[in-house]
mmCIF file with all atom_site columns, C-alpha atoms in Angstrom:
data_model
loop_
_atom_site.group_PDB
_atom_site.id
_atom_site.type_symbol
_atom_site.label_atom_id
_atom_site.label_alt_id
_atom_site.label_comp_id
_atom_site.label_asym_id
_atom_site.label_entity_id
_atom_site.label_seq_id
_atom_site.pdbx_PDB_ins_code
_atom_site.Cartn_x
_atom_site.Cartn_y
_atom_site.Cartn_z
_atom_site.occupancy
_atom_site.B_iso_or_equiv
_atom_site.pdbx_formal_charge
_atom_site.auth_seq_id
_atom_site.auth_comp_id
_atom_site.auth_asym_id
_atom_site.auth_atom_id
_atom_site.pdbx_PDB_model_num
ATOM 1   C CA . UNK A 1 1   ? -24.420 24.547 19.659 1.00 71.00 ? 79  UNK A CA 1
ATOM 2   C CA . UNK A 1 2   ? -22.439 24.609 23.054 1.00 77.00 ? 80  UNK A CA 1
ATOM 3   C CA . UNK A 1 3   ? -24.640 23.051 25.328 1.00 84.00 ? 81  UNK A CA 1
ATOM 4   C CA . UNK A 1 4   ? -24.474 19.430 26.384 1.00 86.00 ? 82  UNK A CA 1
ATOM 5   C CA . UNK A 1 5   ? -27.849 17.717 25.508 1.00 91.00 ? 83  UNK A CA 1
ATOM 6   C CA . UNK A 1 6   ? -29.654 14.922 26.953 1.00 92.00 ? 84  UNK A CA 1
ATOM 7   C CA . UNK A 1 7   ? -32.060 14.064 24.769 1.00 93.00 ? 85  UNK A CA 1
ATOM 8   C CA . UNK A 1 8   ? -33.010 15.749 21.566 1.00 94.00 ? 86  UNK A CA 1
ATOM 9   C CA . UNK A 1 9   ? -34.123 19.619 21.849 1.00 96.00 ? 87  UNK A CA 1
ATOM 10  C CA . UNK A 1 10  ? -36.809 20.467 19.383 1.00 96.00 ? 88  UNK A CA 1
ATOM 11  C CA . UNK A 1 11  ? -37.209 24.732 18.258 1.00 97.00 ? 89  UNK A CA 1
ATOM 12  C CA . UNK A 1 12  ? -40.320 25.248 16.805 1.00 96.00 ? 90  UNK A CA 1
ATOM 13  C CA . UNK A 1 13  ? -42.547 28.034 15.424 1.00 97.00 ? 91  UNK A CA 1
ATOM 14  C CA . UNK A 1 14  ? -46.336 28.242 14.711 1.00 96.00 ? 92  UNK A CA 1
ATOM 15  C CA . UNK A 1 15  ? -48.049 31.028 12.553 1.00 97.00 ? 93  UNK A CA 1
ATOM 16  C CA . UNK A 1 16  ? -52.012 30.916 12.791 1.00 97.00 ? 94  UNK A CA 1
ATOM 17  C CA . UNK A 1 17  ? -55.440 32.139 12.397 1.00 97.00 ? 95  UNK A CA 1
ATOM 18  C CA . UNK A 1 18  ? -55.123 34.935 15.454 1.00 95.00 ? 96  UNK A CA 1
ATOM 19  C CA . UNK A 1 19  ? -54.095 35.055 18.970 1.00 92.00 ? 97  UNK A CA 1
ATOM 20  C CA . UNK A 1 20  ? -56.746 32.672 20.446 1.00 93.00 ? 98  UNK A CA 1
ATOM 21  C CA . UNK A 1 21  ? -55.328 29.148 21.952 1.00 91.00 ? 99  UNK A CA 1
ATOM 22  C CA . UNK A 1 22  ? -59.157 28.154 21.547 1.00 91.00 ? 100 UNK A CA 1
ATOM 23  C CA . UNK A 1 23  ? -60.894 29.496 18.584 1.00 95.00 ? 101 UNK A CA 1
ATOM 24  C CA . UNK A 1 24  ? -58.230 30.187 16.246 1.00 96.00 ? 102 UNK A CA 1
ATOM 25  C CA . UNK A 1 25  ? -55.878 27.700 14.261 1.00 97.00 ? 103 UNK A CA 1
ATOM 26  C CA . UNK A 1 26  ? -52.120 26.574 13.180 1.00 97.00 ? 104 UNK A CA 1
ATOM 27  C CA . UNK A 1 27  ? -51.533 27.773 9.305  1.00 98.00 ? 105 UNK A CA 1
ATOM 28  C CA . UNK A 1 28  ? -48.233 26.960 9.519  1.00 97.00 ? 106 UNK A CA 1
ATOM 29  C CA . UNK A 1 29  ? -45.411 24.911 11.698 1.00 97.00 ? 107 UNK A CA 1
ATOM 30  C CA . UNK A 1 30  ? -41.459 24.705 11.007 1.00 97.00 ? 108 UNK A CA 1
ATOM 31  C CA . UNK A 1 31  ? -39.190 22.662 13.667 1.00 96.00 ? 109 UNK A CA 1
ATOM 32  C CA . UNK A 1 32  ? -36.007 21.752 13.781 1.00 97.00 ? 110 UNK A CA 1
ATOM 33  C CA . UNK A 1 33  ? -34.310 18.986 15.873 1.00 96.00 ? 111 UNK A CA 1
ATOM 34  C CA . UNK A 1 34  ? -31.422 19.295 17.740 1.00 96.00 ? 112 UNK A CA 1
ATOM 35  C CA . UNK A 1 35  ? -29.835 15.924 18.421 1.00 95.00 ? 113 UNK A CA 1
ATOM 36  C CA . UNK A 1 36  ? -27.012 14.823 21.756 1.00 94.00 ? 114 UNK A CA 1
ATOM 37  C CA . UNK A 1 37  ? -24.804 13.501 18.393 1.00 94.00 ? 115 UNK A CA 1
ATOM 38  C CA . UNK A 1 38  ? -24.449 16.962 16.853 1.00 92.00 ? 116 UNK A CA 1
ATOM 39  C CA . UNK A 1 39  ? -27.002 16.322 13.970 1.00 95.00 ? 117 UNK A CA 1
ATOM 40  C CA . UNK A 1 40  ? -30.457 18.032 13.128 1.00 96.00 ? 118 UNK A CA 1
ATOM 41  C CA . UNK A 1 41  ? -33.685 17.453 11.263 1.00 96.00 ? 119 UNK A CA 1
ATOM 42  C CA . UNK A 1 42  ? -36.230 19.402 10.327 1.00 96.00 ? 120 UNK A CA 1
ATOM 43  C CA . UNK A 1 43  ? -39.969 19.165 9.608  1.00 97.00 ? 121 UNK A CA 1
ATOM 44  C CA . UNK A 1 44  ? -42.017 21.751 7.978  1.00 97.00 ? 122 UNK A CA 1
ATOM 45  C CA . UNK A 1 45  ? -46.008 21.628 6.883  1.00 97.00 ? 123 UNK A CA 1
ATOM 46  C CA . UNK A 1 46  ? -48.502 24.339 6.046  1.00 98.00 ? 124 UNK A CA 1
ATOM 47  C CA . UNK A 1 47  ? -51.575 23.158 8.022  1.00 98.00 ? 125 UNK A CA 1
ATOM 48  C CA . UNK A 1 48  ? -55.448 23.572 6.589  1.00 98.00 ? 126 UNK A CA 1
ATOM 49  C CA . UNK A 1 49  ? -56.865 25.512 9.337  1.00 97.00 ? 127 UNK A CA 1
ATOM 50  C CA . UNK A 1 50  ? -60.673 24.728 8.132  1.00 96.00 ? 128 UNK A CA 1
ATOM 51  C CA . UNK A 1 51  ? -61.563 28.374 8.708  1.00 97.00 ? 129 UNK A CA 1
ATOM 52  C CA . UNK A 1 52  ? -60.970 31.532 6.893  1.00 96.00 ? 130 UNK A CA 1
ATOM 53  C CA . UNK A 1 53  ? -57.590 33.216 7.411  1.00 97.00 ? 131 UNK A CA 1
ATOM 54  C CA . UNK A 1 54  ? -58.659 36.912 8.743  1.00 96.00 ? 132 UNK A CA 1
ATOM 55  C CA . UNK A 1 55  ? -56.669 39.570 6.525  1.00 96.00 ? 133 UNK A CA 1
ATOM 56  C CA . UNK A 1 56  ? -55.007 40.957 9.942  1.00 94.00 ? 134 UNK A CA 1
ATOM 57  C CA . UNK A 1 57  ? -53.292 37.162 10.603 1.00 95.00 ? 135 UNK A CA 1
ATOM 58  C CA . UNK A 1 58  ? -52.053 37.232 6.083  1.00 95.00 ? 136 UNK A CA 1
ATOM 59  C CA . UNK A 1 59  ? -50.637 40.501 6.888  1.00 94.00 ? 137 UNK A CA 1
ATOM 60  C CA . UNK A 1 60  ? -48.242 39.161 9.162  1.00 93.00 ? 138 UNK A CA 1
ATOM 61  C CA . UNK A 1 61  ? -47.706 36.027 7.835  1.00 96.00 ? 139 UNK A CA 1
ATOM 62  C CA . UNK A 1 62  ? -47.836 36.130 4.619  1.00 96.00 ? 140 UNK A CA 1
ATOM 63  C CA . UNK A 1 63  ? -50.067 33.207 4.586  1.00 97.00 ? 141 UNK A CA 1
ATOM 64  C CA . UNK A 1 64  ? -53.302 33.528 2.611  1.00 97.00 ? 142 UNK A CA 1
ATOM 65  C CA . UNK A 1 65  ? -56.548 31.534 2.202  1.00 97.00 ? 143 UNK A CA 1
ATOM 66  C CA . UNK A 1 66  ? -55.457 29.997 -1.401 1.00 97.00 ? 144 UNK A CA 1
ATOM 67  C CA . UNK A 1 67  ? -51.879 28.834 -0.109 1.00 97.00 ? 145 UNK A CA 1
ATOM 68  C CA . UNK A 1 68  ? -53.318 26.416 2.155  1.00 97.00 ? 146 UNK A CA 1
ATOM 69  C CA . UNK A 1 69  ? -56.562 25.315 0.433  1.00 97.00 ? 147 UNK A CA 1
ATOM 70  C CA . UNK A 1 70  ? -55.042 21.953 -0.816 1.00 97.00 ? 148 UNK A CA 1
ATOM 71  C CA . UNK A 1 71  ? -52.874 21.131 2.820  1.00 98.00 ? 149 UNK A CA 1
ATOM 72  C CA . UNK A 1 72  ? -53.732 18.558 5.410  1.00 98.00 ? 150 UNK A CA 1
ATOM 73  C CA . UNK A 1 73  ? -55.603 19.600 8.415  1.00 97.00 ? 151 UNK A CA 1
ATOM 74  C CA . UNK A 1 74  ? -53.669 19.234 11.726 1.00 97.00 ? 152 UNK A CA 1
ATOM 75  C CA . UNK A 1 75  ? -55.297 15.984 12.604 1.00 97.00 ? 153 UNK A CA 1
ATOM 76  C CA . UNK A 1 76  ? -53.829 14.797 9.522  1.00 97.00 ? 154 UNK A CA 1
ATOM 77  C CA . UNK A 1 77  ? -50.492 15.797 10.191 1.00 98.00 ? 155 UNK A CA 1
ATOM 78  C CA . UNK A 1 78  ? -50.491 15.468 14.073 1.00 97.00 ? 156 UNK A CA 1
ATOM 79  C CA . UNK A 1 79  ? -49.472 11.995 14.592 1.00 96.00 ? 157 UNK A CA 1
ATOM 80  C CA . UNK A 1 80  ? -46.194 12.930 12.440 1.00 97.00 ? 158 UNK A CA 1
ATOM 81  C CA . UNK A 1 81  ? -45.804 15.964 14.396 1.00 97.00 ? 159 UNK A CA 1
ATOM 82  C CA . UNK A 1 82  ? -45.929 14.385 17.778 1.00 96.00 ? 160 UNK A CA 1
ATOM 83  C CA . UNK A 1 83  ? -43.683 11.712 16.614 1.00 96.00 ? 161 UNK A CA 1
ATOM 84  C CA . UNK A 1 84  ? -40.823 14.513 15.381 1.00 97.00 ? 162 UNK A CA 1
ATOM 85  C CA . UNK A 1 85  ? -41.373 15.767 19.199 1.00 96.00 ? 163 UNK A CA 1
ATOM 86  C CA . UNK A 1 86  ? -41.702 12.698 21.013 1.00 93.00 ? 164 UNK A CA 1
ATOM 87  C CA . UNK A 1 87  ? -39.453 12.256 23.747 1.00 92.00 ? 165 UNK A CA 1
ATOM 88  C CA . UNK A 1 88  ? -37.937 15.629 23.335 1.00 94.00 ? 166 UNK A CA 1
ATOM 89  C CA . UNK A 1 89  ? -37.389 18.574 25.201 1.00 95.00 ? 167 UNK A CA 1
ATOM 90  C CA . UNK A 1 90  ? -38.790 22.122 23.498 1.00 95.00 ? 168 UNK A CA 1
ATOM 91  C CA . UNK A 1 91  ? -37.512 25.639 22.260 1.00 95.00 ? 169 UNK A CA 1
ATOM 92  C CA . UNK A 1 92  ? -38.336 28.745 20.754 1.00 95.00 ? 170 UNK A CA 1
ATOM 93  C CA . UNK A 1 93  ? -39.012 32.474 20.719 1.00 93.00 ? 171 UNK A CA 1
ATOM 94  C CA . UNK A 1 94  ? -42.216 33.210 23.225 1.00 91.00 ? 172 UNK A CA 1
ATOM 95  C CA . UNK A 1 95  ? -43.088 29.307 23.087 1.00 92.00 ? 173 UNK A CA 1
ATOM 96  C CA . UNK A 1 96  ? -44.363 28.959 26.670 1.00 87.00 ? 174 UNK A CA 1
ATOM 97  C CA . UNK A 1 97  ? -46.807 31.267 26.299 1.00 88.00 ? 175 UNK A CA 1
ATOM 98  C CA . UNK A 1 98  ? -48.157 31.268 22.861 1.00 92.00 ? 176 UNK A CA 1
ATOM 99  C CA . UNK A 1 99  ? -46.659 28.143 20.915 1.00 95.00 ? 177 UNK A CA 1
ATOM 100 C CA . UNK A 1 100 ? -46.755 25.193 22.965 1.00 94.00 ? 178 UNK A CA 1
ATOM 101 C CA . UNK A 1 101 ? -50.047 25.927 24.824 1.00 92.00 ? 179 UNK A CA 1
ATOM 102 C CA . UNK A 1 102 ? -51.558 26.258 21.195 1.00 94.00 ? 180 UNK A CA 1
ATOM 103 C CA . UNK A 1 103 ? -49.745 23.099 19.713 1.00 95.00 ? 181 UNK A CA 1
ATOM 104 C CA . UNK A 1 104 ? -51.254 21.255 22.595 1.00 94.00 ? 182 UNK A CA 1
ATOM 105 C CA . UNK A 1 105 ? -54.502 22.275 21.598 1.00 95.00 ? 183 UNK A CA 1
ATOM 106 C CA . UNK A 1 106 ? -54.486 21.666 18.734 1.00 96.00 ? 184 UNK A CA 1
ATOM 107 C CA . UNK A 1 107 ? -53.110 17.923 19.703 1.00 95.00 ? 185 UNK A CA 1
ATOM 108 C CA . UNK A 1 108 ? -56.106 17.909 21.844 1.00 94.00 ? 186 UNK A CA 1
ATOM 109 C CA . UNK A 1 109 ? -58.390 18.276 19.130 1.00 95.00 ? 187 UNK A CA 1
ATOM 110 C CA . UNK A 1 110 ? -57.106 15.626 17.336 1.00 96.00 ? 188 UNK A CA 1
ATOM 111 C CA . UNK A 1 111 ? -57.463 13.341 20.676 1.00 95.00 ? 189 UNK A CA 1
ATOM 112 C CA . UNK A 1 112 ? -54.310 13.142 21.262 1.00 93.00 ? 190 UNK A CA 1
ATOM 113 C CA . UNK A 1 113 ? -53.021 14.503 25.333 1.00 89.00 ? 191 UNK A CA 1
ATOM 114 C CA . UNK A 1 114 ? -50.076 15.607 25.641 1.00 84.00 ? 192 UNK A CA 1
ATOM 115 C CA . UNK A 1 115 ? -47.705 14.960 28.864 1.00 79.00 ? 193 UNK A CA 1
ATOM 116 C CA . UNK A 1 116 ? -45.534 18.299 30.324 1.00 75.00 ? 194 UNK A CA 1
ATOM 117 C CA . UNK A 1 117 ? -44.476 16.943 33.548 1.00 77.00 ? 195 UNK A CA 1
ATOM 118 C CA . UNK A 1 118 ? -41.219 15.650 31.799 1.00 83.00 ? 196 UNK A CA 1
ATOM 119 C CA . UNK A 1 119 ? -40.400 18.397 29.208 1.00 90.00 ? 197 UNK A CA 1
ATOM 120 C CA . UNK A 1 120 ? -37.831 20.999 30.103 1.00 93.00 ? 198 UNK A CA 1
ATOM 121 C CA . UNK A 1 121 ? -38.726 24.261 27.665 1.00 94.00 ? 199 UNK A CA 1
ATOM 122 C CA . UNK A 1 122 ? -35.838 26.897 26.631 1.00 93.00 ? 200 UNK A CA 1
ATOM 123 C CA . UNK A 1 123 ? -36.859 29.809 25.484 1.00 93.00 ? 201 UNK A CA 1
ATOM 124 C CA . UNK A 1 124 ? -34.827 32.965 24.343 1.00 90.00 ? 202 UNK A CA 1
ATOM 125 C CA . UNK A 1 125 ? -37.328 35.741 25.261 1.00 86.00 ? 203 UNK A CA 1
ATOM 126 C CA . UNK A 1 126 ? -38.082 34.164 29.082 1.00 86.00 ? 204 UNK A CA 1
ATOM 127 C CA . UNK A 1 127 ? -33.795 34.514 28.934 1.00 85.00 ? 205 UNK A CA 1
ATOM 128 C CA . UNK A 1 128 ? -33.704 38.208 28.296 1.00 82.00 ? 206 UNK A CA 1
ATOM 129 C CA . UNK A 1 129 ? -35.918 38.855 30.999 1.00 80.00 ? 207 UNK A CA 1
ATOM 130 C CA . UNK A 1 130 ? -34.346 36.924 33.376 1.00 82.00 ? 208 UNK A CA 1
ATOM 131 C CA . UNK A 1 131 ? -31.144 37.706 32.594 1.00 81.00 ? 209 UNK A CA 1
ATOM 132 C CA . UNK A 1 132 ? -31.383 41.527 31.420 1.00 78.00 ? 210 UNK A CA 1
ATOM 133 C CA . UNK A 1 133 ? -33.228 43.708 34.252 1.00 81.00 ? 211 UNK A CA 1
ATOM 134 C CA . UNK A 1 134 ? -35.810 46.159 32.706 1.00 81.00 ? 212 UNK A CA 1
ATOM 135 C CA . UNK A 1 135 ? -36.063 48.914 36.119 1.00 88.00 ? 213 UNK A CA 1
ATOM 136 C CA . UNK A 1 136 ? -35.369 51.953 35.093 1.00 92.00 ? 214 UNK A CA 1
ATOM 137 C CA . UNK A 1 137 ? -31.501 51.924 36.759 1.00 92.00 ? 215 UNK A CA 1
ATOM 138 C CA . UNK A 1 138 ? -30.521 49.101 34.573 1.00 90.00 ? 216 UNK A CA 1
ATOM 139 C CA . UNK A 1 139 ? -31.767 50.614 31.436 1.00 90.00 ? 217 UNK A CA 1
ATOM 140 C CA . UNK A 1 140 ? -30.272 54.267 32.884 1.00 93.00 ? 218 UNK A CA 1
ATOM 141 C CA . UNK A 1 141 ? -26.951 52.208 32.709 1.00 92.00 ? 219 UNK A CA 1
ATOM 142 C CA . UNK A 1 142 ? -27.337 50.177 29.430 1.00 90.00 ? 220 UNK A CA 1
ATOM 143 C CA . UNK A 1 143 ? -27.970 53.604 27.571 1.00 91.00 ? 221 UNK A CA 1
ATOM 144 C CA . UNK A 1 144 ? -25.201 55.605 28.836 1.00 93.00 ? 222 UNK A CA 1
ATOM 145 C CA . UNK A 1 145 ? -22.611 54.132 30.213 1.00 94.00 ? 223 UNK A CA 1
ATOM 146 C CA . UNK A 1 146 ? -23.539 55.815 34.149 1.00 94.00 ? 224 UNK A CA 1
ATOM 147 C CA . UNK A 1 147 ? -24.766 54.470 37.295 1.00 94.00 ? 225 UNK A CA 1
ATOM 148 C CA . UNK A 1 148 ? -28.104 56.421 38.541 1.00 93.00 ? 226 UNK A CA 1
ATOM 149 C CA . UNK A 1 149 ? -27.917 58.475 41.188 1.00 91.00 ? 227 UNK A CA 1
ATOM 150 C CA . UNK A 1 150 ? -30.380 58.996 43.703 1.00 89.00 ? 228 UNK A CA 1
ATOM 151 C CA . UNK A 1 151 ? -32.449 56.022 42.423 1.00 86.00 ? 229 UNK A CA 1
ATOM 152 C CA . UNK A 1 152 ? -36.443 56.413 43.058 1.00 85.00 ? 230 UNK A CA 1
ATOM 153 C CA . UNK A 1 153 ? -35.967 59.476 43.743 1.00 88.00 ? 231 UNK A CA 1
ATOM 154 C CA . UNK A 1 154 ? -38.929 61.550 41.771 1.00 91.00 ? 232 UNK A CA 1
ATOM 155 C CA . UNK A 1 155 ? -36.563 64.302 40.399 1.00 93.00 ? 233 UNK A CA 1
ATOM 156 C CA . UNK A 1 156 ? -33.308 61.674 39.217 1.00 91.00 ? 234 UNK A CA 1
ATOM 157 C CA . UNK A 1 157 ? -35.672 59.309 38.027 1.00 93.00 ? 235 UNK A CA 1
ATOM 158 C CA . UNK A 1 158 ? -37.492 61.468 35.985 1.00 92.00 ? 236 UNK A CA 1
ATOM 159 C CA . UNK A 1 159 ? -34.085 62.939 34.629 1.00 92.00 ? 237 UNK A CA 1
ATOM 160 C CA . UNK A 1 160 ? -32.882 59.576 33.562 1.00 93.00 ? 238 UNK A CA 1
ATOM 161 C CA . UNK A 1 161 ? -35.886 58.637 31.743 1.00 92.00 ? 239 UNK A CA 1
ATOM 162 C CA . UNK A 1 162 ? -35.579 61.826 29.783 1.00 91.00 ? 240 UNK A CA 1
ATOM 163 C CA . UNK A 1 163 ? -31.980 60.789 28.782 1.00 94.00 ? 241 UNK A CA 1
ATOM 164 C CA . UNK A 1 164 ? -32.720 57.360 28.111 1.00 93.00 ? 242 UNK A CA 1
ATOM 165 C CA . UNK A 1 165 ? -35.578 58.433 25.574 1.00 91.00 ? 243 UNK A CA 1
ATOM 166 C CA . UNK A 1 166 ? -32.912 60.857 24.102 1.00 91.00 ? 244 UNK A CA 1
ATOM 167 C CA . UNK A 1 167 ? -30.694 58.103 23.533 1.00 92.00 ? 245 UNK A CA 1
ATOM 168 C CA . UNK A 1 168 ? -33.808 55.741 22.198 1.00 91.00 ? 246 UNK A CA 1
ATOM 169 C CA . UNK A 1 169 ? -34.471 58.552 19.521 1.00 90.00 ? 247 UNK A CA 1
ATOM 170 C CA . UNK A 1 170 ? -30.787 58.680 18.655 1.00 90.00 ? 248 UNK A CA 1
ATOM 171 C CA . UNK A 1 171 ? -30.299 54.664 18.628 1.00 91.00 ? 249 UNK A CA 1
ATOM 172 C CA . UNK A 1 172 ? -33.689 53.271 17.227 1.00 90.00 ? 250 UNK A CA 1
ATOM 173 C CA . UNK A 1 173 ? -33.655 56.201 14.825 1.00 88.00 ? 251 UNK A CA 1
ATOM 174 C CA . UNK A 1 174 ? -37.588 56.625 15.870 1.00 87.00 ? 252 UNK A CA 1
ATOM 175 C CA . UNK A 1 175 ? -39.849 59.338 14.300 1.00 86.00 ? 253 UNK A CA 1
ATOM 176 C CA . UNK A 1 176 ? -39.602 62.826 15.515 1.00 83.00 ? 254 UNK A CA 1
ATOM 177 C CA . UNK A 1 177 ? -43.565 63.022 16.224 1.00 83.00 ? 255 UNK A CA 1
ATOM 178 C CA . UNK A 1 178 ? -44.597 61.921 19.463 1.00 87.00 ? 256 UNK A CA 1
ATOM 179 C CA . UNK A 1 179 ? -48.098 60.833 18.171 1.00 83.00 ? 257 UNK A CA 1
ATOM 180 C CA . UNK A 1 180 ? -46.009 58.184 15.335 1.00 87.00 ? 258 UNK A CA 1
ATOM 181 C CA . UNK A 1 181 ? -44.111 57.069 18.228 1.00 87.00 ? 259 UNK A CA 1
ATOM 182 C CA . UNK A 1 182 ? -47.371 56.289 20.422 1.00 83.00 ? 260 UNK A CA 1
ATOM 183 C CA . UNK A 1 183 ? -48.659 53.974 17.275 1.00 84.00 ? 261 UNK A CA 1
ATOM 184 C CA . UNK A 1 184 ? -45.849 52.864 16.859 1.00 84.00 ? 262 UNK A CA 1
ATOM 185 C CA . UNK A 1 185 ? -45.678 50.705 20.363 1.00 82.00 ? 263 UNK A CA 1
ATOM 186 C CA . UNK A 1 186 ? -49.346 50.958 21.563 1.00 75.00 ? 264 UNK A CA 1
ATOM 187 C CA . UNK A 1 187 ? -52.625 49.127 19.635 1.00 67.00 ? 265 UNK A CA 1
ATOM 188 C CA . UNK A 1 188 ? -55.325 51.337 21.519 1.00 58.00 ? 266 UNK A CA 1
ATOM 189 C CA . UNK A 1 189 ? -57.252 52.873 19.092 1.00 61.00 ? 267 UNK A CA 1
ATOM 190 C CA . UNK A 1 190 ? -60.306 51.473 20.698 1.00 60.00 ? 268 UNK A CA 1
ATOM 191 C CA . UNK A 1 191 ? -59.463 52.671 23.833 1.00 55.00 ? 269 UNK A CA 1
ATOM 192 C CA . UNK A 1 192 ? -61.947 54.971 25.901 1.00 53.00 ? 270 UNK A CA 1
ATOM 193 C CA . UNK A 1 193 ? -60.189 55.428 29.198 1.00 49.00 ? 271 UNK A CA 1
ATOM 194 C CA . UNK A 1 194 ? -56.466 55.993 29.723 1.00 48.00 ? 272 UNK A CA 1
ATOM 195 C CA . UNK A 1 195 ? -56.285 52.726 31.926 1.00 52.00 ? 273 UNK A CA 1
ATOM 196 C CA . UNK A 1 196 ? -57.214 50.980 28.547 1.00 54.00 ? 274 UNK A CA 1
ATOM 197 C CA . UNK A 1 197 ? -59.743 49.245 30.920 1.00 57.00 ? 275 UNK A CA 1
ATOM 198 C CA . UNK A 1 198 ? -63.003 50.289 28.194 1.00 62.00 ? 276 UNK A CA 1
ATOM 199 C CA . UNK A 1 199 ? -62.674 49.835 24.502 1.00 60.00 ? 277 UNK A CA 1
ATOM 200 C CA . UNK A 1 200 ? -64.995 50.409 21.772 1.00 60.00 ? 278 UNK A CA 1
#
């Protein structure tokens, strides 16, 4: 890796119960340290979650009720875990929002607090979005080739987003049915108003 490290950089990944940093649980944990010399280790565990596994979460995961019956609960595994961490900075894919705030947790159940202040946090995904502007001129651009003229103007900006979808279709080799398509990147089945602000 080109980058000139200070202290060890740990990537990590969680796979759990559900989505909830409070209710649900870790099923799973991989990590992988990067050290200032060049060399790496890595830890992996399935983790007992001591609750049932919705069929949703194993659909994703692959991760069902049976494969963890006989692993150790997070507390069991959680001074080993902050001990593969400790003293390092963090990484991975969506980690400040989702990983580390549920790692922590789940640390905090087993009594142990964790300290931020000091940790520096890399992740990918907060990259592209810094780095890769989403308004509609930059994506007019990225998906072909042309500046957009007359930006925010009603008429041009509808135009573009017409010929970026074109290209999408072309590129992503979507479905040709607008209603797959809508599935396809929207979860509102339950939704009553077109705000999304009621759900069944």
């Amino acid at each position: 890796m080109n980058i000139k490290l200070k202290r060890p950089i740990v990537f990590f990944d969680l796979e759990t119960t559900g989505l909830s940093k409070t209710s649900d649980r870790i099923v799973e944990i991989a990590m992988t340290k990067l050290h200032p010399d060049g060399s790496k280790q890595s830890y992996y565990s399935l983790v007992n979650p001591g609750m049932n596994i919705p069929k949703e979460a194993e659909d994703i995961h692959h991760i069902s009720n049976t494969d963890v019956m006989e692993e150790p609960s997070f507390e069991n595994i959680a001074n080993e875990v902050l001990e593969f961490i400790k003293d390092s900075d963090l990484g991975g894919f969506n980690i400040h929002n989702f990983d580390i705030p549920f790692l922590f947790e789940e640390f905090a159940r087993a009594g142990i607090v964790m300290k931020t202040r000091d940790i520096n946090v890399i992740d990918p995904s907060s990259i592209v979005r810094k780095m890769e502007k989403r308004d509609l001129g930059s994506l007019y651009k990225r998906y072909t080739g042309k500046d957009l003229e007359n930006a925010h103007s009603a008429v041009a900006d509808n135009d573009a987003t017409i010929e970026i979808f074109e290209k999408q279709l072309e590129l992503y080799n979507l479905p040709n049915d607008v209603s797959e398509i809508h599935d396809m990147i929207y979860d509102d089945k339950n939704r009553v108003d077109m705000a999304g602000k009621f759900k069944i």
